[in-house]
Amino acid sequence: MKNFPIVCVGGSAGGLDAYIRLLRNLPADMGVAIVIVNHITIMPTQLHKVLPSFTTMPVDLITDNLLIEPNRVFIIPANRDLHVEAGEFQLEPISKPRGWPDVITVFLRSLTRHWDGQLIAVIVSGYDGDGAEALCGIREVGGITIAQKLSTAIQPDMPESAIASGCIDLILSPEAIAQEIVRIAHRQI
């Protein structure tokens, strides 16, 4: 049974700064899977090459049927919707190829349906409001929702939309988000 916590970190423009600040403050052995859902549609992501410098956890670019494991960082590939099924990642062609993608919303909704462990949804710097529509659903299944504090976000649109959903539990800086994830992870053990 897959019952360890998954932390979905959703962001886009300015997200790299938040991902780095978050990962720098997370221990490698807390028993949590970190999934970074960055909504890039036109160019391939380089996050799996950049982020290993800031964490001792292995960083993987997600491939179809990849097993979800704790103490790892997983990165969504560009132009794909991400789903979870039977403890594995499933990639689908992006369902919204034009306009602002909603890959964060799609992934969060999949987690609420197919993951038994604790869910933590984190919305950081980015344009638009991807993810906001799924936050109430995360809370309904007992998950925790966190938005990046607007003053610490390079592009505050995405956390602002998350807060406006009315379903955010905490509003914190990336460093404080890391502390909260550690606190939640220790409660699970």
XYZ file of N, CA, C and O in Angstrom:
756
model
N 0.841 -1.193 0.000
C 0.000 0.000 0.000
C 0.878 1.246 0.000
O 1.853 1.324 0.739
N 0.496 2.194 -0.808
C 1.250 3.438 -0.856
C 0.631 4.394 0.138
O -0.453 4.912 -0.084
N 1.301 4.608 1.249
C 0.677 5.469 2.247
C 1.616 6.534 2.799
O 1.332 7.132 3.817
N 2.759 6.773 2.136
C 3.622 7.864 2.580
C 3.085 9.171 1.979
O 2.349 9.162 0.992
N 3.446 10.309 2.585
C 2.941 11.581 2.079
C 3.529 11.945 0.708
O 4.691 11.657 0.421
N 2.697 12.576 -0.114
C 3.166 13.202 -1.355
C 2.997 14.705 -1.195
O 1.939 15.184 -0.770
N 4.056 15.425 -1.524
C 4.010 16.880 -1.550
C 4.035 17.299 -3.009
O 5.018 17.061 -3.716
N 2.941 17.897 -3.478
C 2.916 18.448 -4.832
C 3.272 19.924 -4.726
O 2.590 20.686 -4.038
N 4.354 20.310 -5.388
C 4.761 21.722 -5.414
C 4.461 22.247 -6.811
O 5.103 21.854 -7.779
N 3.440 23.102 -6.915
C 3.038 23.628 -8.211
C 3.507 25.056 -8.378
O 3.361 25.883 -7.477
N 4.094 25.345 -9.551
C 4.543 26.705 -9.812
C 4.820 26.909 -11.280
O 4.653 25.997 -12.091
N 5.221 28.126 -11.630
C 5.700 28.380 -13.001
C 6.682 29.545 -12.952
O 7.755 29.384 -12.398
N 6.331 30.694 -13.480
C 7.280 31.811 -13.529
C 7.773 32.162 -12.125
O 6.982 32.370 -11.213
N 9.086 32.196 -11.961
C 9.648 32.487 -10.646
C 9.657 31.290 -9.725
O 10.134 31.360 -8.593
N 9.130 30.163 -10.205
C 9.066 28.969 -9.359
C 10.429 28.420 -8.981
O 10.602 27.896 -7.888
N 11.405 28.562 -9.885
C 12.741 27.996 -9.617
C 13.294 28.514 -8.292
O 13.822 27.743 -7.492
N 13.160 29.803 -8.060
C 13.631 30.395 -6.799
C 12.961 29.700 -5.615
O 13.625 29.325 -4.640
N 11.655 29.494 -5.706
C 10.919 28.849 -4.610
C 11.342 27.390 -4.449
O 11.517 26.908 -3.324
N 11.504 26.655 -5.574
C 11.904 25.239 -5.488
C 13.265 25.118 -4.794
O 13.460 24.243 -3.952
N 14.201 26.001 -5.170
C 15.549 25.953 -4.584
C 15.482 26.240 -3.086
O 16.057 25.511 -2.260
N 14.762 27.292 -2.724
C 14.671 27.660 -1.302
C 13.992 26.566 -0.489
O 14.357 26.315 0.668
N 13.031 25.887 -1.091
C 12.338 24.786 -0.420
C 13.266 23.585 -0.256
O 13.456 23.062 0.849
N 13.863 23.137 -1.369
C 14.704 21.930 -1.332
C 15.915 22.083 -0.434
O 16.327 21.145 0.240
N 16.504 23.275 -0.410
C 17.676 23.524 0.448
C 17.365 23.273 1.921
O 18.263 23.046 2.717
N 16.091 23.366 2.288
C 15.699 23.272 3.686
C 14.982 21.973 4.034
O 14.426 21.848 5.123
N 14.973 21.016 3.098
C 14.327 19.728 3.367
C 15.375 18.639 3.574
O 16.263 18.479 2.747
N 15.271 17.855 4.655
C 16.184 16.730 4.825
C 15.867 15.638 3.801
O 14.755 15.561 3.290
N 16.859 14.802 3.523
C 16.716 13.794 2.463
C 15.994 12.531 2.921
O 15.655 11.691 2.108
N 15.731 12.404 4.214
C 15.254 11.115 4.736
C 13.926 11.226 5.473
O 13.672 10.498 6.424
N 13.065 12.134 5.049
C 11.835 12.357 5.825
C 10.675 11.472 5.395
O 9.579 11.573 5.936
N 10.874 10.592 4.396
C 9.829 9.642 4.028
C 8.697 10.229 3.217
O 7.571 9.754 3.278
N 9.013 11.268 2.451
C 8.016 11.985 1.661
C 8.468 12.020 0.199
O 9.658 12.144 -0.069
N 7.528 11.913 -0.732
C 7.845 12.115 -2.156
C 7.509 13.562 -2.507
O 6.420 14.039 -2.201
N 8.448 14.250 -3.127
C 8.237 15.636 -3.570
C 8.006 15.600 -5.078
O 8.842 15.072 -5.821
N 6.882 16.129 -5.532
C 6.577 16.163 -6.965
C 6.456 17.619 -7.392
O 5.562 18.335 -6.930
N 7.383 18.061 -8.240
C 7.359 19.441 -8.719
C 6.618 19.479 -10.051
O 7.026 18.860 -11.028
N 5.487 20.186 -10.028
C 4.648 20.307 -11.219
C 4.763 21.754 -11.704
O 4.109 22.659 -11.192
N 5.661 21.941 -12.654
C 5.951 23.263 -13.197
C 5.255 23.344 -14.545
O 5.453 22.490 -15.385
N 4.404 24.358 -14.751
C 3.629 24.264 -15.978
C 4.316 24.926 -17.185
O 4.006 26.005 -17.597
N 5.248 24.175 -17.738
C 5.937 24.596 -18.960
C 5.304 23.822 -20.112
O 5.182 22.609 -20.036
N 4.951 24.508 -21.182
C 4.363 23.768 -22.299
C 5.223 23.824 -23.549
O 5.139 22.950 -24.391
N 6.045 24.851 -23.689
C 6.708 24.969 -24.987
C 8.117 24.405 -25.026
O 8.552 23.916 -26.031
N 8.819 24.489 -23.907
C 10.195 23.994 -23.962
C 10.403 22.912 -22.916
O 9.723 22.898 -21.908
N 11.351 22.007 -23.170
C 11.578 20.941 -22.178
C 12.116 21.524 -20.878
O 12.838 22.506 -20.887
N 11.733 20.911 -19.792
C 12.212 21.381 -18.493
C 13.683 20.990 -18.294
O 14.125 19.944 -18.750
N 14.410 21.856 -17.608
C 15.797 21.566 -17.219
C 15.899 21.382 -15.701
O 16.991 21.256 -15.170
N 14.751 21.368 -15.034
C 14.767 21.324 -13.568
C 15.499 20.099 -13.033
O 16.174 20.172 -12.016
N 15.360 18.950 -13.730
C 16.019 17.725 -13.242
C 17.537 17.820 -13.364
O 18.254 17.046 -12.746
N 18.031 18.801 -14.141
C 19.483 19.020 -14.237
C 19.944 20.091 -13.250
O 21.073 20.050 -12.762
N 19.065 21.051 -12.956
C 19.422 22.183 -12.097
C 19.272 21.848 -10.610
O 20.138 22.162 -9.799
N 18.173 21.190 -10.252
C 17.830 21.035 -8.833
C 18.704 20.071 -8.036
O 18.809 20.233 -6.818
N 19.367 19.061 -8.661
C 20.218 18.191 -7.836
C 21.316 18.941 -7.067
O 21.800 18.448 -6.053
N 21.673 20.136 -7.509
C 22.679 20.932 -6.781
C 22.157 21.413 -5.429
O 22.941 21.858 -4.596
N 20.844 21.361 -5.221
C 20.261 21.968 -4.026
C 19.629 20.959 -3.068
O 19.000 21.338 -2.088
N 19.778 19.669 -3.365
C 19.220 18.635 -2.487
C 20.084 17.379 -2.589
O 20.709 17.148 -3.627
N 20.087 16.594 -1.520
C 20.786 15.299 -1.595
C 19.829 14.187 -2.018
O 20.249 13.054 -2.214
N 18.534 14.518 -2.147
C 17.578 13.516 -2.638
C 17.806 13.308 -4.135
O 18.133 14.257 -4.850
N 17.607 12.088 -4.644
C 17.659 11.885 -6.093
C 16.549 12.702 -6.766
O 15.448 12.816 -6.222
N 16.852 13.269 -7.931
C 15.879 14.070 -8.693
C 15.634 13.365 -10.019
O 16.570 13.145 -10.791
N 14.375 12.993 -10.282
C 14.033 12.249 -11.501
C 13.065 13.022 -12.368
O 12.075 13.559 -11.857
N 13.320 13.033 -13.673
C 12.312 13.502 -14.620
C 11.321 12.354 -14.777
O 11.717 11.219 -15.042
N 10.039 12.634 -14.599
C 9.034 11.564 -14.591
C 8.885 10.937 -15.975
O 8.811 11.634 -16.974
N 8.851 9.612 -15.980
C 8.543 8.844 -17.197
C 7.286 8.027 -16.900
O 6.913 7.834 -15.732
N 6.632 7.542 -17.934
C 5.408 6.770 -17.757
C 5.674 5.516 -16.921
O 6.701 4.858 -17.078
N 4.768 5.189 -16.019
C 4.844 4.010 -15.143
C 5.996 4.058 -14.134
O 6.349 3.031 -13.564
N 6.570 5.234 -13.906
C 7.631 5.362 -12.905
C 7.021 5.152 -11.520
O 5.982 5.726 -11.190
N 7.663 4.312 -10.716
C 7.205 4.022 -9.363
C 7.409 5.249 -8.477
O 8.474 5.871 -8.503
N 6.392 5.584 -7.704
C 6.491 6.714 -6.776
C 7.138 6.206 -5.497
O 6.656 5.250 -4.891
N 8.248 6.832 -5.120
C 8.992 6.405 -3.930
C 9.265 7.598 -3.036
O 9.425 8.717 -3.526
N 9.366 7.351 -1.717
C 9.696 8.452 -0.806
C 11.171 8.848 -0.915
O 11.978 8.118 -1.502
N 11.493 9.988 -0.336
C 12.867 10.509 -0.294
C 13.431 10.763 -1.691
O 14.623 10.589 -1.934
N 12.558 11.171 -2.603
C 12.953 11.516 -3.971
C 12.200 12.769 -4.401
O 11.127 13.070 -3.893
N 12.782 13.443 -5.382
C 12.124 14.597 -6.005
C 11.792 14.197 -7.434
O 12.656 13.720 -8.168
N 10.540 14.389 -7.824
C 10.083 14.038 -9.165
C 9.671 15.308 -9.900
O 9.016 16.172 -9.314
N 10.032 15.387 -11.174
C 9.753 16.576 -11.985
C 8.846 16.196 -13.153
O 9.161 15.264 -13.905
N 7.764 16.946 -13.351
C 6.880 16.702 -14.485
C 7.589 17.105 -15.787
O 8.256 18.135 -15.830
N 7.492 16.286 -16.836
C 8.046 16.713 -18.124
C 7.123 17.746 -18.785
O 5.940 17.839 -18.438
N 7.656 18.509 -19.709
C 6.866 19.534 -20.397
C 5.764 18.891 -21.235
O 5.908 17.767 -21.719
N 4.686 19.634 -21.400
C 3.614 19.251 -22.317
C 2.935 17.933 -21.998
O 2.503 17.228 -22.907
N 2.855 17.575 -20.730
C 2.184 16.346 -20.327
C 1.274 16.622 -19.138
O 1.584 17.441 -18.284
N 0.153 15.905 -19.083
C -0.654 15.859 -17.867
C -0.124 14.698 -17.040
O 0.268 13.655 -17.589
N -0.134 14.872 -15.728
C 0.411 13.869 -14.822
C -0.715 13.296 -13.960
O -1.519 14.026 -13.398
N -0.750 11.968 -13.899
C -1.744 11.257 -13.090
C -1.029 10.236 -12.212
O 0.136 9.908 -12.442
N -1.767 9.714 -11.233
C -1.258 8.674 -10.339
C -2.201 7.485 -10.444
O -3.420 7.654 -10.417
N -1.627 6.294 -10.573
C -2.446 5.089 -10.577
C -1.616 3.925 -10.047
O -0.505 3.705 -10.485
N -2.148 3.221 -9.095
C -1.491 2.030 -8.538
C -0.047 2.299 -8.119
O 0.835 1.484 -8.346
N 0.175 3.452 -7.497
C 1.511 3.765 -6.983
C 2.528 4.183 -8.029
O 3.721 4.253 -7.743
N 2.056 4.437 -9.241
C 2.961 4.845 -10.331
C 2.458 6.139 -10.963
O 1.270 6.452 -10.907
N 3.394 6.849 -11.597
C 3.020 8.019 -12.374
C 2.526 7.581 -13.753
O 3.084 6.646 -14.349
N 1.507 8.235 -14.247
C 1.022 8.020 -15.612
C 1.055 9.362 -16.326
O 0.547 10.353 -15.791
N 1.652 9.391 -17.505
C 1.702 10.615 -18.299
C 0.681 10.539 -19.419
O 0.517 9.492 -20.039
N 0.006 11.636 -19.661
C -0.979 11.721 -20.740
C -0.647 12.960 -21.563
O -0.033 13.893 -21.051
N -1.094 12.990 -22.833
C -0.945 14.223 -23.603
C -1.656 15.357 -22.860
O -2.679 15.123 -22.210
N -1.103 16.530 -22.916
C -1.678 17.664 -22.176
C -3.111 17.918 -22.643
O -3.404 17.925 -23.829
N -4.027 18.059 -21.690
C -5.452 18.178 -22.029
C -5.828 19.601 -22.416
O -6.887 19.829 -22.977
N -4.965 20.548 -22.091
C -5.260 21.948 -22.410
C -4.056 22.549 -23.126
O -3.255 23.258 -22.525
N -3.869 22.241 -24.416
C -2.658 22.673 -25.115
C -2.599 24.169 -25.406
O -1.535 24.717 -25.646
N -3.755 24.862 -25.381
C -3.753 26.301 -25.657
C -4.122 27.081 -24.401
O -4.863 26.599 -23.558
N -3.598 28.278 -24.319
C -3.876 29.100 -23.137
C -3.051 28.602 -21.958
O -2.107 27.843 -22.125
N -3.423 29.016 -20.776
C -2.679 28.599 -19.584
C -2.969 27.126 -19.303
O -4.130 26.735 -19.232
N -1.943 26.305 -19.135
C -2.188 24.893 -18.832
C -2.766 24.732 -17.423
O -2.659 25.632 -16.598
N -3.366 23.582 -17.166
C -3.883 23.315 -15.819
C -3.308 22.007 -15.280
O -4.001 21.217 -14.647
N -2.013 21.789 -15.535
C -1.364 20.526 -15.143
C -1.340 20.331 -13.627
O -1.399 19.196 -13.148
N -1.260 21.410 -12.867
C -1.237 21.288 -11.402
C -2.615 20.816 -10.926
O -2.730 19.875 -10.135
N -3.663 21.450 -11.453
C -5.037 21.060 -11.101
C -5.286 19.594 -11.453
O -5.826 18.827 -10.636
N -4.876 19.185 -12.659
C -5.075 17.791 -13.115
C -4.382 16.815 -12.164
O -4.962 15.805 -11.739
N -3.128 17.099 -11.789
C -2.381 16.196 -10.914
C -3.000 16.145 -9.511
O -3.168 15.067 -8.931
N -3.354 17.308 -8.968
C -3.947 17.320 -7.624
C -5.250 16.524 -7.591
O -5.506 15.779 -6.647
N -6.062 16.656 -8.630
C -7.320 15.894 -8.668
C -7.052 14.392 -8.748
O -7.765 13.592 -8.141
N -6.031 14.006 -9.496
C -5.669 12.591 -9.585
C -5.220 12.071 -8.212
O -5.595 10.971 -7.802
N -4.437 12.875 -7.489
C -3.983 12.475 -6.151
C -5.166 12.242 -5.211
O -5.168 11.275 -4.443
N -6.159 13.121 -5.268
C -7.291 12.963 -4.336
C -8.030 11.662 -4.602
O -8.600 11.079 -3.686
N -7.993 11.189 -5.836
C -8.709 9.948 -6.183
C -7.868 8.687 -5.993
O -8.400 7.618 -5.742
N -6.550 8.793 -6.134
C -5.735 7.571 -6.255
C -4.547 7.472 -5.287
O -3.679 6.635 -5.495
N -4.489 8.304 -4.273
C -3.366 8.197 -3.338
C -3.897 8.084 -1.919
O -4.731 8.882 -1.500
N -3.410 7.079 -1.175
C -3.923 6.821 0.169
C -3.200 7.609 1.252
O -3.717 7.761 2.358
N -1.994 8.045 0.965
C -1.210 8.746 1.993
C -1.609 10.201 2.133
O -2.444 10.719 1.398
N -0.998 10.859 3.093
C -1.226 12.289 3.334
C -0.876 13.086 2.073
O 0.118 12.799 1.407
N -1.707 14.062 1.755
C -1.448 14.935 0.613
C -1.136 16.338 1.112
O -1.835 16.873 1.977
N -0.085 16.909 0.542
C 0.282 18.291 0.852
C 0.400 19.017 -0.487
O 1.228 18.640 -1.323
N -0.451 20.006 -0.704
C -0.413 20.785 -1.943
C 0.216 22.136 -1.636
O -0.249 22.853 -0.745
N 1.271 22.461 -2.368
C 1.992 23.717 -2.166
C 1.952 24.492 -3.479
O 2.365 23.974 -4.517
N 1.455 25.721 -3.439
C 1.407 26.563 -4.639
C 2.397 27.706 -4.454
O 2.294 28.479 -3.489
N 3.362 27.782 -5.375
C 4.404 28.815 -5.283
C 4.305 29.758 -6.490
O 3.385 29.675 -7.301
N 5.299 30.603 -6.603
C 5.365 31.644 -7.634
C 4.977 31.153 -9.029
O 5.399 30.087 -9.455
N 4.166 31.949 -9.724
C 3.802 31.614 -11.097
C 2.694 32.504 -11.616
O 1.988 33.148 -10.842
N 2.560 32.530 -12.921
C 1.452 33.262 -13.543
C 0.183 32.436 -13.466
O 0.232 31.228 -13.340
N -0.953 33.106 -13.632
C -2.247 32.448 -13.748
C -2.640 31.812 -12.411
O -2.079 32.139 -11.372
N -3.609 30.905 -12.462
C -4.116 30.333 -11.218
C -4.150 28.827 -11.216
O -5.016 28.222 -10.572
N -3.245 28.170 -11.963
C -3.244 26.707 -12.017
C -3.153 26.132 -10.600
O -2.372 26.602 -9.784
N -3.945 25.114 -10.342
C -3.951 24.452 -9.032
C -5.065 24.906 -8.118
O -5.566 24.130 -7.312
N -5.475 26.178 -8.239
C -6.447 26.738 -7.281
C -7.755 25.949 -7.246
O -8.322 25.719 -6.174
N -8.224 25.496 -8.422
C -9.507 24.795 -8.494
C -9.509 23.453 -7.760
O -10.570 22.935 -7.443
N -8.343 22.882 -7.531
C -8.277 21.553 -6.905
C -8.003 21.610 -5.404
O -8.041 20.582 -4.733
N -7.756 22.791 -4.864
C -7.313 22.879 -3.468
C -8.405 22.469 -2.477
O -8.120 21.813 -1.478
N -9.652 22.832 -2.750
C -10.735 22.440 -1.828
C -10.861 20.915 -1.789
O -11.105 20.334 -0.731
N -10.644 20.260 -2.934
C -10.681 18.801 -3.001
C -9.581 18.161 -2.165
O -9.797 17.116 -1.529
N -8.411 18.775 -2.154
C -7.297 18.275 -1.317
C -7.723 18.332 0.153
O -7.522 17.384 0.915
N -8.301 19.446 0.541
C -8.736 19.581 1.940
C -9.846 18.588 2.282
O -9.885 18.059 3.397
N -10.738 18.343 1.332
C -11.857 17.415 1.582
C -11.375 16.005 1.904
O -12.052 15.276 2.627
N -10.224 15.605 1.362
C -9.702 14.265 1.665
C -8.686 14.304 2.816
O -7.927 13.368 3.015
N -8.668 15.414 3.551
C -7.805 15.509 4.727
C -6.407 16.005 4.435
O -5.517 15.930 5.292
N -6.193 16.524 3.230
C -4.875 17.051 2.875
C -4.651 18.449 3.429
O -5.560 19.082 3.976
N -3.430 18.918 3.266
C -3.029 20.239 3.761
C -2.644 21.083 2.556
O -1.945 20.605 1.654
N -3.105 22.327 2.539
C -2.818 23.223 1.420
C -2.010 24.421 1.907
O -2.334 25.030 2.938
N -0.977 24.744 1.141
C -0.066 25.826 1.527
C 0.182 26.712 0.311
O 0.437 26.202 -0.782
N 0.120 28.018 0.513
C 0.477 28.964 -0.551
C 1.735 29.719 -0.133
O 1.943 29.998 1.052
N 2.565 30.020 -1.133
C 3.750 30.831 -0.862
C 3.308 32.238 -0.473
O 2.404 32.829 -1.086
N 3.932 32.774 0.549
C 3.665 34.143 0.998
C 3.954 35.090 -0.169
O 5.026 35.033 -0.775
N 2.971 35.943 -0.499
C 3.063 36.756 -1.716
C 4.323 37.614 -1.757
O 4.949 37.769 -2.809
N 4.734 38.147 -0.617
C 5.911 39.030 -0.601
C 7.209 38.277 -0.894
O 8.228 38.894 -1.193
N 7.167 36.935 -0.832
C 8.390 36.151 -1.104
C 8.367 35.540 -2.501
O 9.305 34.867 -2.899
N 7.263 35.764 -3.255
C 7.109 35.158 -4.584
C 7.533 36.149 -5.667
O 7.127 37.313 -5.644
N 8.327 35.674 -6.623
C 8.739 36.521 -7.736
C 7.518 36.912 -8.569
O 7.389 38.046 -9.019
N 6.614 35.973 -8.780
C 5.380 36.226 -9.553
C 4.212 35.745 -8.683
O 3.949 34.545 -8.626
N 3.497 36.667 -8.018
C 2.522 36.232 -7.012
C 1.157 35.774 -7.539
O 0.307 35.370 -6.741
N 0.907 35.798 -8.866
C -0.429 35.433 -9.371
C -0.917 34.079 -8.861
O -2.061 33.942 -8.434
N -0.051 33.070 -8.972
C -0.491 31.707 -8.670
C -0.821 31.530 -7.180
O -1.904 31.033 -6.856
N 0.061 31.950 -6.257
C -0.326 31.842 -4.842
C -1.531 32.729 -4.501
O -2.360 32.365 -3.667
N -1.647 33.869 -5.166
C -2.787 34.762 -4.934
C -4.101 34.060 -5.312
O -5.081 34.109 -4.573
N -4.117 33.384 -6.463
C -5.302 32.628 -6.893
C -5.606 31.502 -5.906
O -6.766 31.217 -5.612
N -4.544 30.846 -5.418
C -4.719 29.768 -4.440
C -5.385 30.306 -3.169
O -6.341 29.716 -2.658
N -4.901 31.434 -2.685
C -5.456 32.042 -1.467
C -6.917 32.439 -1.712
O -7.785 32.219 -0.871
N -7.195 32.992 -2.896
C -8.557 33.430 -3.247
C -9.548 32.259 -3.315
O -10.759 32.464 -3.202
N -9.034 31.020 -3.462
C -9.922 29.842 -3.505
C -10.632 29.626 -2.175
O -11.627 28.917 -2.103
N -10.084 30.214 -1.115
C -10.663 30.018 0.220
C -10.290 28.687 0.841
O -10.787 28.327 1.905
N -9.421 27.928 0.184
C -9.068 26.585 0.666
C -7.572 26.439 0.967
O -6.998 25.373 0.772
N -6.953 27.504 1.436
C -5.534 27.442 1.813
C -5.429 27.406 3.336
O -6.061 28.204 4.034
N -4.669 26.450 3.850
C -4.484 26.329 5.298
C -3.406 27.262 5.833
O -3.529 27.822 6.912
N -2.308 27.383 5.064
C -1.154 28.149 5.547
C -0.583 28.999 4.422
O -0.571 28.577 3.263
N -0.079 30.178 4.773
C 0.596 31.066 3.816
C 1.979 31.335 4.402
O 2.104 31.965 5.458
N 3.012 30.802 3.730
C 4.355 30.790 4.318
C 5.428 31.079 3.270
O 5.214 30.872 2.075
N 6.597 31.481 3.734
C 7.768 31.599 2.853
C 8.241 30.195 2.482
O 7.907 29.222 3.176
N 9.031 30.036 1.398
C 9.520 28.688 1.049
C 10.259 27.996 2.200
O 10.098 26.792 2.411
N 11.030 28.765 2.970
C 11.772 28.160 4.091
C 10.808 27.635 5.157
O 10.986 26.548 5.708
N 9.767 28.417 5.437
C 8.773 27.999 6.433
C 7.917 26.841 5.907
O 7.495 25.974 6.675
N 7.685 26.808 4.592
C 6.968 25.670 3.988
C 7.774 24.394 4.237
O 7.221 23.361 4.610
N 9.092 24.475 4.040
C 9.960 23.308 4.290
C 9.825 22.840 5.738
O 9.676 21.639 5.995
N 9.835 23.768 6.685
C 9.695 23.403 8.110
C 8.357 22.704 8.357
O 8.273 21.742 9.112
N 7.309 23.192 7.712
C 5.968 22.611 7.876
C 5.918 21.179 7.307
O 5.338 20.284 7.915
N 6.543 20.983 6.144
C 6.583 19.642 5.536
C 7.312 18.672 6.467
O 6.861 17.541 6.674
N 8.415 19.113 7.049
C 9.171 18.274 7.985
C 8.290 17.927 9.190
O 8.232 16.769 9.625
N 7.576 18.915 9.714
C 6.697 18.703 10.874
C 5.613 17.659 10.544
O 5.373 16.732 11.305
N 4.999 17.792 9.359
C 3.955 16.857 8.928
C 4.537 15.458 8.734
O 3.959 14.463 9.156
N 5.710 15.399 8.106
C 6.356 14.098 7.845
C 6.664 13.380 9.161
O 6.439 12.168 9.282
N 7.147 14.113 10.156
C 7.477 13.495 11.446
C 6.228 13.004 12.165
O 6.273 12.031 12.907
N 5.107 13.686 11.938
C 3.844 13.265 12.543
C 3.362 11.943 11.943
O 2.660 11.177 12.579
N 3.751 11.688 10.688
C 3.309 10.469 9.984
C 4.032 9.210 10.460
O 3.539 8.126 10.341
N 5.247 9.388 10.969
C 6.110 8.238 11.294
C 5.572 7.477 12.507
O 5.137 8.069 13.465
